[in-house]
Coordinates of C-alpha atoms in Angstrom, one line a residue:
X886 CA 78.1 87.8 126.1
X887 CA 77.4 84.8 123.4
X888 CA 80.7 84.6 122.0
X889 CA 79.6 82.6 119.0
X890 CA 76.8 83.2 116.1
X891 CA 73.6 82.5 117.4
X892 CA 70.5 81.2 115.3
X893 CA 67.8 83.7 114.4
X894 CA 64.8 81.2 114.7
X895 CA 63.6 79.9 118.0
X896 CA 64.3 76.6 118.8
X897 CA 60.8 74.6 118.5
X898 CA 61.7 71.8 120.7
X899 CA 62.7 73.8 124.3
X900 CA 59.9 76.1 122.9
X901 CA 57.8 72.5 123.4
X902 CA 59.4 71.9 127.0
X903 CA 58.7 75.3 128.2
X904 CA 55.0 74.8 127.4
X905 CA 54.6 71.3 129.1
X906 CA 56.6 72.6 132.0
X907 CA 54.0 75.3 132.3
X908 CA 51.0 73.0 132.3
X909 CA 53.2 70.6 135.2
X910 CA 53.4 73.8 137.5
X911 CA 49.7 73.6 136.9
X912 CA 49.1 70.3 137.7
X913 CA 51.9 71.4 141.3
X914 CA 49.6 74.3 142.3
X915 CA 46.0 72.9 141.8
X916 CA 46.0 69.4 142.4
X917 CA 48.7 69.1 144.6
X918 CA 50.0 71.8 146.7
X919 CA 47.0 73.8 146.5
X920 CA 44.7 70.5 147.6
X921 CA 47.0 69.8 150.7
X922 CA 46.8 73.9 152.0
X923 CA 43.1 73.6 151.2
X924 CA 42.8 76.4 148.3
X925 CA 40.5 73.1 146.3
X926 CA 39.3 70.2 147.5
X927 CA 41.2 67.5 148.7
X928 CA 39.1 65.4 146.3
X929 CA 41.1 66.4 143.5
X930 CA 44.8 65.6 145.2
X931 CA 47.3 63.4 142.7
X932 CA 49.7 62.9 144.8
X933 CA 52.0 62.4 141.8
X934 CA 51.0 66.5 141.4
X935 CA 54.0 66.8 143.5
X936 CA 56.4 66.4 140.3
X937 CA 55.1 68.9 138.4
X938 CA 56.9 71.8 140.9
X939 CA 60.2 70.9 138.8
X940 CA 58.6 72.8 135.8
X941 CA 60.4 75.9 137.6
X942 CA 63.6 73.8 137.9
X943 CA 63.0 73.3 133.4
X944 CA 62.4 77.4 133.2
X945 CA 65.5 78.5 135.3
X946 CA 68.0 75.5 133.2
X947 CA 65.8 76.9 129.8
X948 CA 66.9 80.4 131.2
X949 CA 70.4 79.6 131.2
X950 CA 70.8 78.6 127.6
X951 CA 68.2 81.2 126.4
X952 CA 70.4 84.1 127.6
X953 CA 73.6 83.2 125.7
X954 CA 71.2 82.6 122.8
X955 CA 70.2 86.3 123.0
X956 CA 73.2 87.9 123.8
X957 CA 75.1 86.4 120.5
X958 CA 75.3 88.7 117.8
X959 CA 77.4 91.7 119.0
X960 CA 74.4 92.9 121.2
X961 CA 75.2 95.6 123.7
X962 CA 74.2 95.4 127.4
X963 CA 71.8 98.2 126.9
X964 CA 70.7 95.9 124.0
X965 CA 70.2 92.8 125.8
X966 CA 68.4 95.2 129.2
X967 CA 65.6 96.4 126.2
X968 CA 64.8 93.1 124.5
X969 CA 64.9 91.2 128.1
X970 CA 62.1 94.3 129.4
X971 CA 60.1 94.3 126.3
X972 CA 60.1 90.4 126.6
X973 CA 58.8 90.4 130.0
X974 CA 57.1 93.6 131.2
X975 CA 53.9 94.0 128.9
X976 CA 52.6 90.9 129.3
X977 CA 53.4 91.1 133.2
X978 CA 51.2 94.3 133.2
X979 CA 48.6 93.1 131.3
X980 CA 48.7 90.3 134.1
X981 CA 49.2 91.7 136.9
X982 CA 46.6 94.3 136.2
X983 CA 44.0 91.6 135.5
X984 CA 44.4 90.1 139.1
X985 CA 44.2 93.3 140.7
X986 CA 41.1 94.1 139.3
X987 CA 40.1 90.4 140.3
X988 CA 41.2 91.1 143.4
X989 CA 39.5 94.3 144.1
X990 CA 36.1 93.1 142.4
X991 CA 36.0 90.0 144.8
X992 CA 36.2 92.9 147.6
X993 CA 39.8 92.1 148.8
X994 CA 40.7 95.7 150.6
X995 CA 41.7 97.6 147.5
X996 CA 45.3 99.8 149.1
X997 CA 46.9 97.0 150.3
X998 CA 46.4 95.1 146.6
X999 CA 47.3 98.2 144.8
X1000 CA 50.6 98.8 146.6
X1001 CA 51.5 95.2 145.8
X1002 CA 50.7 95.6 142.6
X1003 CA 53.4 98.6 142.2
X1004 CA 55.7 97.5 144.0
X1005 CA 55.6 94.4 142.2
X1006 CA 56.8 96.0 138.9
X1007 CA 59.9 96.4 140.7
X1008 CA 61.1 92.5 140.8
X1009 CA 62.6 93.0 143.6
X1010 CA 60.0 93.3 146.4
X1011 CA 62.1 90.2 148.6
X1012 CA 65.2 92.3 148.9
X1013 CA 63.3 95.1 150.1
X1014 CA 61.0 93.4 152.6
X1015 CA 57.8 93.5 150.1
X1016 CA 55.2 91.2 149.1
X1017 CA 54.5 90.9 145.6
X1018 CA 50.8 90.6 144.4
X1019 CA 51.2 87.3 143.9
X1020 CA 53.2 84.2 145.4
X1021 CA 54.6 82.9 142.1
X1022 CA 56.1 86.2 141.5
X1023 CA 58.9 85.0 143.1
X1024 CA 60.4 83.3 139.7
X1025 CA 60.1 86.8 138.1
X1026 CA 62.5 88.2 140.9
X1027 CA 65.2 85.1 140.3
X1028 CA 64.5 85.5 136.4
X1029 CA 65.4 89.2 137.2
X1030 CA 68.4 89.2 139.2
X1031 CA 70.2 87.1 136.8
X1032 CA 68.9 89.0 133.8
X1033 CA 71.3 92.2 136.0
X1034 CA 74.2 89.9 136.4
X1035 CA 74.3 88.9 132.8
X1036 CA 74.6 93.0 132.3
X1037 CA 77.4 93.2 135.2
X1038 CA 79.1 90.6 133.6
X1039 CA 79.0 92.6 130.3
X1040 CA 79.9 95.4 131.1
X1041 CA 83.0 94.4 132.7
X1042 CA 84.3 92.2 129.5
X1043 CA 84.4 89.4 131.7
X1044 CA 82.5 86.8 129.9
X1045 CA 85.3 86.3 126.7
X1046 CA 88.0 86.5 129.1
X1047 CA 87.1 84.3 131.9
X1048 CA 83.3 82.7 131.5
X1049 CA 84.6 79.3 133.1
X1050 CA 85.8 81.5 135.9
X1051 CA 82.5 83.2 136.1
X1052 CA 80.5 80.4 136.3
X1053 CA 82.9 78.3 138.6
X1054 CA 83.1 81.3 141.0
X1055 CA 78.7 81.5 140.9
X1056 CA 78.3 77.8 141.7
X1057 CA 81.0 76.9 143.8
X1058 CA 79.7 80.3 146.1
X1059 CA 76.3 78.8 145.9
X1060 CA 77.9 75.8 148.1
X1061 CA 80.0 78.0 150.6
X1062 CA 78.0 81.2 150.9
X1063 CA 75.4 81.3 153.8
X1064 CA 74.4 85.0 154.5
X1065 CA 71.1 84.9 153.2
X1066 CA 71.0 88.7 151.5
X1067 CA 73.8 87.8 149.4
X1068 CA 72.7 84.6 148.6
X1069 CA 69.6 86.1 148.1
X1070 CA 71.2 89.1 145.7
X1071 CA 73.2 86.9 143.9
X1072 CA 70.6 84.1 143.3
X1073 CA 72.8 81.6 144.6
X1074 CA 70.3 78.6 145.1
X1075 CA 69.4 79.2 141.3
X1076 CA 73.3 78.9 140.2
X1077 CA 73.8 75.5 139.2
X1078 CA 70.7 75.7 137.2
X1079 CA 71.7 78.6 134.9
X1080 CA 74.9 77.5 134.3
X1081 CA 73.7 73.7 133.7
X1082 CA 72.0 75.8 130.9
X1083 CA 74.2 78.0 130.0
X1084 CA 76.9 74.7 129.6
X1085 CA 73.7 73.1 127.0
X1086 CA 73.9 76.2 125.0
X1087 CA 77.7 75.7 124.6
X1088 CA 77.4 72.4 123.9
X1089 CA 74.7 72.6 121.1
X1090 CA 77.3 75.3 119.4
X1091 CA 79.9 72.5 119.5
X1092 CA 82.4 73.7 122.1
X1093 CA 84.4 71.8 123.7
X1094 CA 86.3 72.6 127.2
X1095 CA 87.3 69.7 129.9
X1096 CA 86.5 72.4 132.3
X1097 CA 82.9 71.1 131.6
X1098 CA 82.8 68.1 132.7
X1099 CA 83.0 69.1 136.5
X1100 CA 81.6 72.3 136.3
X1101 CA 78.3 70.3 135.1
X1102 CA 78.6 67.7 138.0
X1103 CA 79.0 70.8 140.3
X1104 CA 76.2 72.4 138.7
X1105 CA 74.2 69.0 138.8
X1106 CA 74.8 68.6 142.9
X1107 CA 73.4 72.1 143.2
X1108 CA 70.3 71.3 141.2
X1109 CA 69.6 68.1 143.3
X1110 CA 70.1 69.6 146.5
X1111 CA 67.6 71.9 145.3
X1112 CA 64.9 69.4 144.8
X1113 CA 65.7 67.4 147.5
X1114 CA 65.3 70.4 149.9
X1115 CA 62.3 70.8 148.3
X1116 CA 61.1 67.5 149.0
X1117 CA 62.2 67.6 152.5
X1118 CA 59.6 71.2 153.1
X1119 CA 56.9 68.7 151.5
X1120 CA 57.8 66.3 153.4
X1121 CA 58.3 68.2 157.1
X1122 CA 55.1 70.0 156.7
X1123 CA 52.4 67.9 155.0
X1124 CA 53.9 64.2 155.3
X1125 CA 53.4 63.7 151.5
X1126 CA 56.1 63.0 148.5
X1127 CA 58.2 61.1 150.8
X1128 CA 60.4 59.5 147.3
X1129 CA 63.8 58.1 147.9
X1130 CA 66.9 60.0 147.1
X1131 CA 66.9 57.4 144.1
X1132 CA 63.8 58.4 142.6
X1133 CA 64.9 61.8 143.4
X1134 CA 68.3 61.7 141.9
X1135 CA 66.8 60.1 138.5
X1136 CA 64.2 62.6 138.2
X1137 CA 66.5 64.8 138.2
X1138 CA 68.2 63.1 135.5
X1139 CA 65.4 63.0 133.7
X1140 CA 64.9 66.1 133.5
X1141 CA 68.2 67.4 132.2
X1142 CA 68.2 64.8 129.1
X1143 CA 65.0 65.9 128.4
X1144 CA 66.5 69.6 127.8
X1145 CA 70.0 68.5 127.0
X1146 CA 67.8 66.7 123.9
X1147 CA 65.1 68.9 122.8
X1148 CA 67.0 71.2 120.5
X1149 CA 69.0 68.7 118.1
X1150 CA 65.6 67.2 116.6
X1151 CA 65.0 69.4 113.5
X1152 CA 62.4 67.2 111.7
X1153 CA 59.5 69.9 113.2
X1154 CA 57.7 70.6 110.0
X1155 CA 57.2 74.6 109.6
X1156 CA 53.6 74.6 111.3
X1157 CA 54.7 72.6 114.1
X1158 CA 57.7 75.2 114.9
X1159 CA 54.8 77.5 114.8
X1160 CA 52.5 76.4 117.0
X1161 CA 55.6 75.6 119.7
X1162 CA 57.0 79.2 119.3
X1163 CA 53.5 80.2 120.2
X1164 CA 53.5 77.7 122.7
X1165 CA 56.5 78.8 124.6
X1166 CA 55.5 82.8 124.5
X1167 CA 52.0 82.0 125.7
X1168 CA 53.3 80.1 128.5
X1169 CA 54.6 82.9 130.3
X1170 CA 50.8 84.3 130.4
X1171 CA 49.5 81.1 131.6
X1172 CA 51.7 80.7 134.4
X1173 CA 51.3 84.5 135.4
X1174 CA 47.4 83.8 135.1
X1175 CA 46.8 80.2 135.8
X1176 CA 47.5 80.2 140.1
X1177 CA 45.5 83.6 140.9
X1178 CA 42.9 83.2 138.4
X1179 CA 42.3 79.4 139.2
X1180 CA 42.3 79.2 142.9
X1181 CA 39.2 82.3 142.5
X1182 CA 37.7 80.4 139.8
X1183 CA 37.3 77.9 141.8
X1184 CA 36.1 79.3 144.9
X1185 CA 33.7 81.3 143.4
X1186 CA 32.1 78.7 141.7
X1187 CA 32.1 76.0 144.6
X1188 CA 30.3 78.9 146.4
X1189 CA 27.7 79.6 144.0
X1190 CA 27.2 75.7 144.1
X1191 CA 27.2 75.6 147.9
X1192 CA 30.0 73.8 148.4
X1193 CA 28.9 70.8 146.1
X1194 CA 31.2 68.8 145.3
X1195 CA 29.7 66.1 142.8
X1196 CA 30.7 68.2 139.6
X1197 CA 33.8 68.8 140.9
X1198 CA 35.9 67.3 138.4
X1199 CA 33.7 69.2 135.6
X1200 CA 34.6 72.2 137.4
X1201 CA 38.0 71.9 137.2
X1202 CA 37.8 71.4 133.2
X1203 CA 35.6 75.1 133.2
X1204 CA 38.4 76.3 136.0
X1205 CA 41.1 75.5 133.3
X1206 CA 39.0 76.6 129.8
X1207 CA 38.8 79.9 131.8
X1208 CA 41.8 80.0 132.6
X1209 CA 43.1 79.8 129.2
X1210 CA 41.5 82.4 128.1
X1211 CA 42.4 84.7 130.3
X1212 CA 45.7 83.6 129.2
X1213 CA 45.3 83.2 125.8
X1214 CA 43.7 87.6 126.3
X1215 CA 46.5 88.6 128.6
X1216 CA 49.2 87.1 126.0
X1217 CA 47.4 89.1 123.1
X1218 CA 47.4 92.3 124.7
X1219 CA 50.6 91.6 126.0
X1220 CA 51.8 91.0 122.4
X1221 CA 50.1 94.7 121.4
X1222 CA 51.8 96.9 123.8
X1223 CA 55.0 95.1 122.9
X1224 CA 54.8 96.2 119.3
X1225 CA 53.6 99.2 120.5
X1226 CA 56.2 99.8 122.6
X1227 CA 59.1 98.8 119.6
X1228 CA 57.2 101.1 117.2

């Protein structure tokens, strides 16, 4: 699909965005979401927690230029289907297996867990009226879908014929199309993100196209009518985050620059590049980890303490260390099977 020679080493500076983007949707799901539907206490709430949901907005744009940068190279579509499983799957299982035994030991009823838990390996569980084992799932299922259009596309040899037709067709149907299973199928909401990514990718490897230009405004509308829609379910159903279209509009610009400029800094010295690319694998383990494991963390300590809440700040830093670790064991066994598995 990457019609142009690709780099073989990971870029250290979206490796670096990935990571803080992770610790964001942290900040989102404990201090700010998860405070308002009452999963911790309302103690902790920063209401400025609210910004850190866009870290999913970063990962679906980071998706977009990360799948031309792996499909470079002459790499096949049965290629591109093993590295994208091997990328994803053992760590997932590692995981998901670690919050169904959570799950099960905390004395949640044990058939209803395990069948989400199966079903879950599927990453498709919305299109067939399932729900996953856990909520955040849901970003595995987008990451999926357009993992399977990438291999639609390349097996039909549309991509060096007609790419700016592919992606003007994608986001201008994510404008016009309404039926919500094909919208669903086709990731439509998610459109203007991944091709806002894919349009980075082509832009770091010096291309040049006036069919740009508008395809990134188009993409850009679809990205802020994301967040603002967002922002309006926030809004509607807790009466927080209630930000101007103003602040919205230049976070959203924000945001992009921020990716737009992360890879052209090369001045990373060799350990750095390290410690990012470690950062932006390990990432995926936190966020798997850090919603289901934190929210139980938490509750099980706040019981032990009776509901006190005068530590509950110093609970929050143990909720976190624990967390980490979890993550930092998941990502390691993760790592095993996947060499394992390439063996």
């Amino acid at each position: 699909m990457g019609d142009m020679k690709t780099m073989k080493e990971r870029i250290a500076g979206l490796d670096g965005v990935r990571g803080i983007a992770a610790l964001f949707i942290l900040l989102y799901h404990w201090f700010f979401i998860g405070a308002l539907q009452g999963f911790y206490s309302k103690t902790i709430y920063l209401p400025f927690g609210f910004w850190g949901e866009f870290g999913v907005d970063v990962f679906f744009i980071l998706s977009g230029f990360a799948i031309l940068y792996s499909t470079g190279d002459g790499v096949t579509p049965g290629l591109f289907l093993k590295k994208r499983l091997l990328r994803i799957y053992p760590t997932f299982f590692v995981s998901a297996t670690f919050v169904l035994i959570m799950r099960i030991a905390l004395g949640v009823e044990a058939r209803g867990q395990i069948i989400a838990y199966l079903t879950s390996f599927t990453m498709m569980t919305d299109l067939v009226g399932r729900t996953p084992l856990s909520s955040i799932y849901w970003t595995l299922m987008v990451e999926c879908k357009f993992y399977l259009l990438v291999i639609v596309i390349m097996k039909l040899g549309l991509w060096k014929r007609h790419k700016y037709g592919v992606m003007y067709t994608w986001v201008i149907a994510s404008f016009l199309i309404k039926q919500p299973f094909i919208t669903n199928l086709l990731i439509l909401k998610y459109a203007g993100h991944f091709v806002m990514g894919i349009l980075f990718y082509l832009l770091y490897y010096k291309e040049k196209d006036a069919r740009m230009i508008p395809l990134a405004v188009l993409s850009g509308l679809g990205i802020y009518r994301n967040m603002t829609g967002f922002q309006g379910w926030i809004v509607g159903s807790f009466g927080a985050a209630n930000y101007s279209e103003l602040k919205m509009f230049f976070a959203m610009v924000f945001i992009l620059a921020v990716i737009f400029a992360a890879p052209y800094y090369r001045g990373w010295s060799v350990k750095t590049e390290k410690a990012f690319a470690w950062i932006g694998r390990f990432s995926f383990a936190f966020y798997l980890i850090h919603a289901d494991f934190g929210s139980a963390i938490y509750k099980e300590t706040m019981i032990f303490l009776n509901w006190n809440e005068s530590y509950i700040w110093l609970i929050m830093m143990l909720d976190f260390v624990l967390v980490v670790l979890i993550a930092l064991l998941a990502d390691f066994l993760g790592q095993k099977i996947t060499a394992i598995l390439k063996r």
